Amino acid sequence: MTAADHHSAEIVGSLLAGALASASLTWADEEATQRFARALAGQPALRNAFITLHGDLGAGKTTLVRHLLRALGVAGRIKSPTYAVVEPHQAPGLDIWHFDFYRFSDPREWEDAGFRDIFASPGLKLAEWPDKAAAVLPAADVAIWLYANDDASRLVTLAAHTPRGAALLQALAPTLS
């Protein structure tokens, strides 16, 4: 049984609750993930967006982030922030923070680590496992759910929860089909 088989209408409905715009698509392979990342990187509204990435271990969240950071011009090693919680990156004229809240357990960590200041500053914020920090996170501009299928493809659901996110999805619409 594939992830798509588990992706029922009820689950999709709960994921999209309160969304201003949404889209579902399938990425056949990693090249499709890379094409999406390049298209997303080309959107001006991305510069100050907050994007959450959802999915099981191995669904492709970090792979998507790596392709996006490369498309934005980040040079050097791009590692997962699983143990550090956040990895800062620099692209030409853009500050980027890649969060992984998988091991996040105490909301006090949010204040102690200065994350409130990061989220108040300009730049792109990407968060894996946002549900682990949901009580302290602002609303995501775009939430992306990734589901791995048995054939290495990915079922992808995008939901915009802010006007910036809706503008991003609208601008990406030609590339989503």
mmCIF file of C-alpha atoms in Angstrom:
data_model
loop_
_atom_site.group_PDB
_atom_site.id
_atom_site.type_symbol
_atom_site.label_atom_id
_atom_site.label_comp_id
_atom_site.label_asym_id
_atom_site.label_seq_id
_atom_site.Cartn_x
_atom_site.Cartn_y
_atom_site.Cartn_z
ATOM 1 C CA MET A 1 0.000 0.000 0.000
ATOM 2 C CA THR A 2 1.454 3.394 -0.974
ATOM 3 C CA ALA A 3 1.312 6.708 0.829
ATOM 4 C CA ALA A 4 -1.233 7.791 -1.738
ATOM 5 C CA ASP A 5 -3.511 4.981 -0.584
ATOM 6 C CA HIS A 6 -3.336 6.386 2.941
ATOM 7 C CA HIS A 7 -3.899 9.953 1.745
ATOM 8 C CA SER A 8 -7.659 9.959 2.108
ATOM 9 C CA ALA A 9 -10.014 12.860 1.457
ATOM 10 C CA GLU A 10 -10.478 13.250 5.225
ATOM 11 C CA ILE A 11 -6.733 13.698 5.787
ATOM 12 C CA VAL A 12 -6.438 16.146 2.906
ATOM 13 C CA GLY A 13 -9.382 18.100 4.285
ATOM 14 C CA SER A 14 -7.773 18.445 7.705
ATOM 15 C CA LEU A 15 -4.434 19.483 6.165
ATOM 16 C CA LEU A 16 -6.057 22.217 4.157
ATOM 17 C CA ALA A 17 -8.312 23.583 6.913
ATOM 18 C CA GLY A 18 -8.071 27.356 6.844
ATOM 19 C CA ALA A 19 -5.960 27.414 3.682
ATOM 20 C CA LEU A 20 -6.369 30.405 1.386
ATOM 21 C CA ALA A 21 -5.147 28.352 -1.582
ATOM 22 C CA SER A 22 -3.951 24.801 -2.158
ATOM 23 C CA ALA A 23 -2.569 22.458 -4.774
ATOM 24 C CA SER A 24 -1.745 18.771 -5.029
ATOM 25 C CA LEU A 25 0.756 17.235 -7.396
ATOM 26 C CA THR A 26 3.026 14.262 -7.860
ATOM 27 C CA TRP A 27 6.788 14.411 -8.275
ATOM 28 C CA ALA A 28 7.864 11.394 -10.305
ATOM 29 C CA ASP A 29 11.477 11.559 -9.161
ATOM 30 C CA GLU A 30 14.112 13.750 -7.543
ATOM 31 C CA GLU A 31 14.483 15.727 -10.761
ATOM 32 C CA ALA A 32 10.852 16.846 -10.369
ATOM 33 C CA THR A 33 11.656 17.937 -6.809
ATOM 34 C CA GLN A 34 14.595 19.936 -8.155
ATOM 35 C CA ARG A 35 12.416 21.590 -10.849
ATOM 36 C CA PHE A 36 9.869 22.608 -8.203
ATOM 37 C CA ALA A 37 12.642 24.007 -5.986
ATOM 38 C CA ARG A 38 14.005 26.091 -8.886
ATOM 39 C CA ALA A 39 10.522 27.440 -9.645
ATOM 40 C CA LEU A 40 9.963 28.283 -5.972
ATOM 41 C CA ALA A 41 13.382 29.952 -5.725
ATOM 42 C CA GLY A 42 12.417 32.267 -8.589
ATOM 43 C CA GLN A 43 9.489 33.783 -6.693
ATOM 44 C CA PRO A 44 10.179 37.238 -5.161
ATOM 45 C CA ALA A 45 7.663 36.618 -2.333
ATOM 46 C CA LEU A 46 9.867 33.776 -1.092
ATOM 47 C CA ARG A 47 12.420 36.239 0.289
ATOM 48 C CA ASN A 48 10.528 36.731 3.569
ATOM 49 C CA ALA A 49 8.379 33.605 3.619
ATOM 50 C CA PHE A 50 7.945 30.979 6.297
ATOM 51 C CA ILE A 51 7.531 27.507 4.801
ATOM 52 C CA THR A 52 6.788 24.397 6.826
ATOM 53 C CA LEU A 53 7.635 20.921 5.587
ATOM 54 C CA HIS A 54 5.648 17.925 6.780
ATOM 55 C CA GLY A 55 6.082 14.217 6.170
ATOM 56 C CA ASP A 56 7.440 11.017 7.599
ATOM 57 C CA LEU A 57 11.141 10.277 7.896
ATOM 58 C CA GLY A 58 12.459 9.788 4.374
ATOM 59 C CA ALA A 59 9.618 11.665 2.694
ATOM 60 C CA GLY A 60 12.008 14.152 1.078
ATOM 61 C CA LYS A 61 11.787 17.257 3.263
ATOM 62 C CA THR A 62 15.543 17.812 3.571
ATOM 63 C CA THR A 63 16.080 16.910 -0.086
ATOM 64 C CA LEU A 64 13.608 19.619 -1.103
ATOM 65 C CA VAL A 65 15.345 22.143 1.160
ATOM 66 C CA ARG A 66 18.765 21.266 -0.295
ATOM 67 C CA HIS A 67 17.503 21.754 -3.853
ATOM 68 C CA LEU A 68 15.839 25.036 -2.862
ATOM 69 C CA LEU A 69 18.962 26.372 -1.155
ATOM 70 C CA ARG A 70 21.113 25.443 -4.162
ATOM 71 C CA ALA A 71 18.612 27.134 -6.478
ATOM 72 C CA LEU A 72 18.829 30.261 -4.309
ATOM 73 C CA GLY A 73 22.616 30.277 -4.675
ATOM 74 C CA VAL A 74 23.737 28.810 -1.335
ATOM 75 C CA ALA A 75 27.272 27.474 -1.731
ATOM 76 C CA GLY A 76 29.093 24.946 0.397
ATOM 77 C CA ARG A 77 27.824 22.071 2.473
ATOM 78 C CA ILE A 78 24.124 21.983 3.268
ATOM 79 C CA LYS A 79 23.500 19.750 6.237
ATOM 80 C CA SER A 80 20.356 18.810 8.064
ATOM 81 C CA PRO A 81 19.759 20.801 11.265
ATOM 82 C CA THR A 82 18.398 17.727 13.072
ATOM 83 C CA TYR A 83 20.832 18.034 15.993
ATOM 84 C CA ALA A 84 21.489 21.781 15.873
ATOM 85 C CA VAL A 85 17.753 22.666 15.481
ATOM 86 C CA VAL A 86 18.658 25.511 13.112
ATOM 87 C CA GLU A 87 21.242 25.987 10.373
ATOM 88 C CA PRO A 88 21.713 29.530 9.033
ATOM 89 C CA HIS A 89 22.570 30.002 5.356
ATOM 90 C CA GLN A 90 23.476 32.940 3.144
ATOM 91 C CA ALA A 91 22.403 33.327 -0.447
ATOM 92 C CA PRO A 92 23.177 36.454 -2.453
ATOM 93 C CA GLY A 93 21.229 39.190 -0.637
ATOM 94 C CA LEU A 94 19.189 36.711 1.421
ATOM 95 C CA ASP A 95 19.388 35.310 4.941
ATOM 96 C CA ILE A 96 17.926 31.813 5.275
ATOM 97 C CA TRP A 97 17.232 29.726 8.365
ATOM 98 C CA HIS A 98 16.558 25.995 8.083
ATOM 99 C CA PHE A 99 14.928 24.594 11.218
ATOM 100 C CA ASP A 100 14.371 20.981 12.175
ATOM 101 C CA PHE A 101 12.177 20.717 15.254
ATOM 102 C CA TYR A 102 12.231 16.901 15.358
ATOM 103 C CA ARG A 103 14.013 16.912 18.739
ATOM 104 C CA PHE A 104 12.334 20.080 20.036
ATOM 105 C CA SER A 105 10.608 19.322 23.322
ATOM 106 C CA ASP A 106 10.263 22.460 25.414
ATOM 107 C CA PRO A 107 8.764 25.784 24.266
ATOM 108 C CA ARG A 108 11.244 27.553 26.563
ATOM 109 C CA GLU A 109 13.915 26.460 24.080
ATOM 110 C CA TRP A 110 12.271 28.858 21.612
ATOM 111 C CA GLU A 111 12.974 31.907 23.772
ATOM 112 C CA ASP A 112 16.357 30.690 25.009
ATOM 113 C CA ALA A 113 17.608 30.084 21.459
ATOM 114 C CA GLY A 114 16.450 33.489 20.175
ATOM 115 C CA PHE A 115 14.093 32.030 17.576
ATOM 116 C CA ARG A 116 11.555 34.827 18.172
ATOM 117 C CA ASP A 117 14.180 37.317 16.966
ATOM 118 C CA ILE A 118 14.953 35.199 13.903
ATOM 119 C CA PHE A 119 11.290 35.006 12.927
ATOM 120 C CA ALA A 120 10.914 38.781 13.412
ATOM 121 C CA SER A 121 13.819 39.489 11.049
ATOM 122 C CA PRO A 122 13.720 39.517 7.251
ATOM 123 C CA GLY A 123 14.692 36.372 5.386
ATOM 124 C CA LEU A 124 13.446 32.942 4.433
ATOM 125 C CA LYS A 125 12.548 30.495 7.197
ATOM 126 C CA LEU A 126 12.112 26.777 6.441
ATOM 127 C CA ALA A 127 10.941 24.385 9.160
ATOM 128 C CA GLU A 128 10.847 20.600 9.195
ATOM 129 C CA TRP A 129 8.705 18.903 11.859
ATOM 130 C CA PRO A 130 6.857 22.167 12.692
ATOM 131 C CA ASP A 131 4.233 20.263 14.689
ATOM 132 C CA LYS A 132 6.861 19.789 17.445
ATOM 133 C CA ALA A 133 6.974 23.587 17.925
ATOM 134 C CA ALA A 134 3.440 24.478 16.838
ATOM 135 C CA ALA A 135 2.625 26.355 20.044
ATOM 136 C CA VAL A 136 5.331 28.953 19.389
ATOM 137 C CA LEU A 137 5.538 29.133 15.590
ATOM 138 C CA PRO A 138 3.810 31.822 13.542
ATOM 139 C CA ALA A 139 1.405 30.768 10.798
ATOM 140 C CA ALA A 140 3.202 29.284 7.821
ATOM 141 C CA ASP A 141 2.920 31.171 4.573
ATOM 142 C CA VAL A 142 3.032 27.809 2.780
ATOM 143 C CA ALA A 143 2.836 24.337 4.278
ATOM 144 C CA ILE A 144 4.160 21.482 2.153
ATOM 145 C CA TRP A 145 3.250 17.853 2.884
ATOM 146 C CA LEU A 146 5.354 15.145 1.260
ATOM 147 C CA TYR A 147 4.327 11.492 1.022
ATOM 148 C CA ALA A 148 6.712 8.860 -0.342
ATOM 149 C CA ASN A 149 5.171 6.300 -2.672
ATOM 150 C CA ASP A 150 6.553 2.792 -3.216
ATOM 151 C CA ASP A 151 7.872 3.751 -6.672
ATOM 152 C CA ALA A 152 10.081 6.631 -5.379
ATOM 153 C CA SER A 153 7.564 9.251 -6.489
ATOM 154 C CA ARG A 154 6.183 11.799 -4.046
ATOM 155 C CA LEU A 155 2.632 12.924 -3.508
ATOM 156 C CA VAL A 156 2.821 16.617 -2.591
ATOM 157 C CA THR A 157 0.164 18.862 -1.081
ATOM 158 C CA LEU A 158 0.722 22.606 -0.780
ATOM 159 C CA ALA A 159 -1.419 24.896 1.357
ATOM 160 C CA ALA A 160 -1.153 28.677 1.639
ATOM 161 C CA HIS A 161 -2.191 30.099 5.000
ATOM 162 C CA THR A 162 -1.336 33.777 4.464
ATOM 163 C CA PRO A 163 -1.732 36.283 1.629
ATOM 164 C CA ARG A 164 2.019 35.935 0.923
ATOM 165 C CA GLY A 165 1.586 32.170 0.672
ATOM 166 C CA ALA A 166 -1.431 32.521 -1.619
ATOM 167 C CA ALA A 167 0.611 34.835 -3.866
ATOM 168 C CA LEU A 168 3.427 32.254 -3.945
ATOM 169 C CA LEU A 169 1.059 29.458 -4.948
ATOM 170 C CA GLN A 170 -0.628 31.647 -7.552
ATOM 171 C CA ALA A 171 2.751 32.550 -9.059
ATOM 172 C CA LEU A 172 3.759 28.854 -9.052
ATOM 173 C CA ALA A 173 0.452 27.684 -10.586
ATOM 174 C CA PRO A 174 1.827 27.334 -14.153
ATOM 175 C CA THR A 175 4.602 25.037 -12.873
ATOM 176 C CA LEU A 176 2.365 22.888 -10.655
ATOM 177 C CA SER A 177 0.585 20.997 -13.424
#
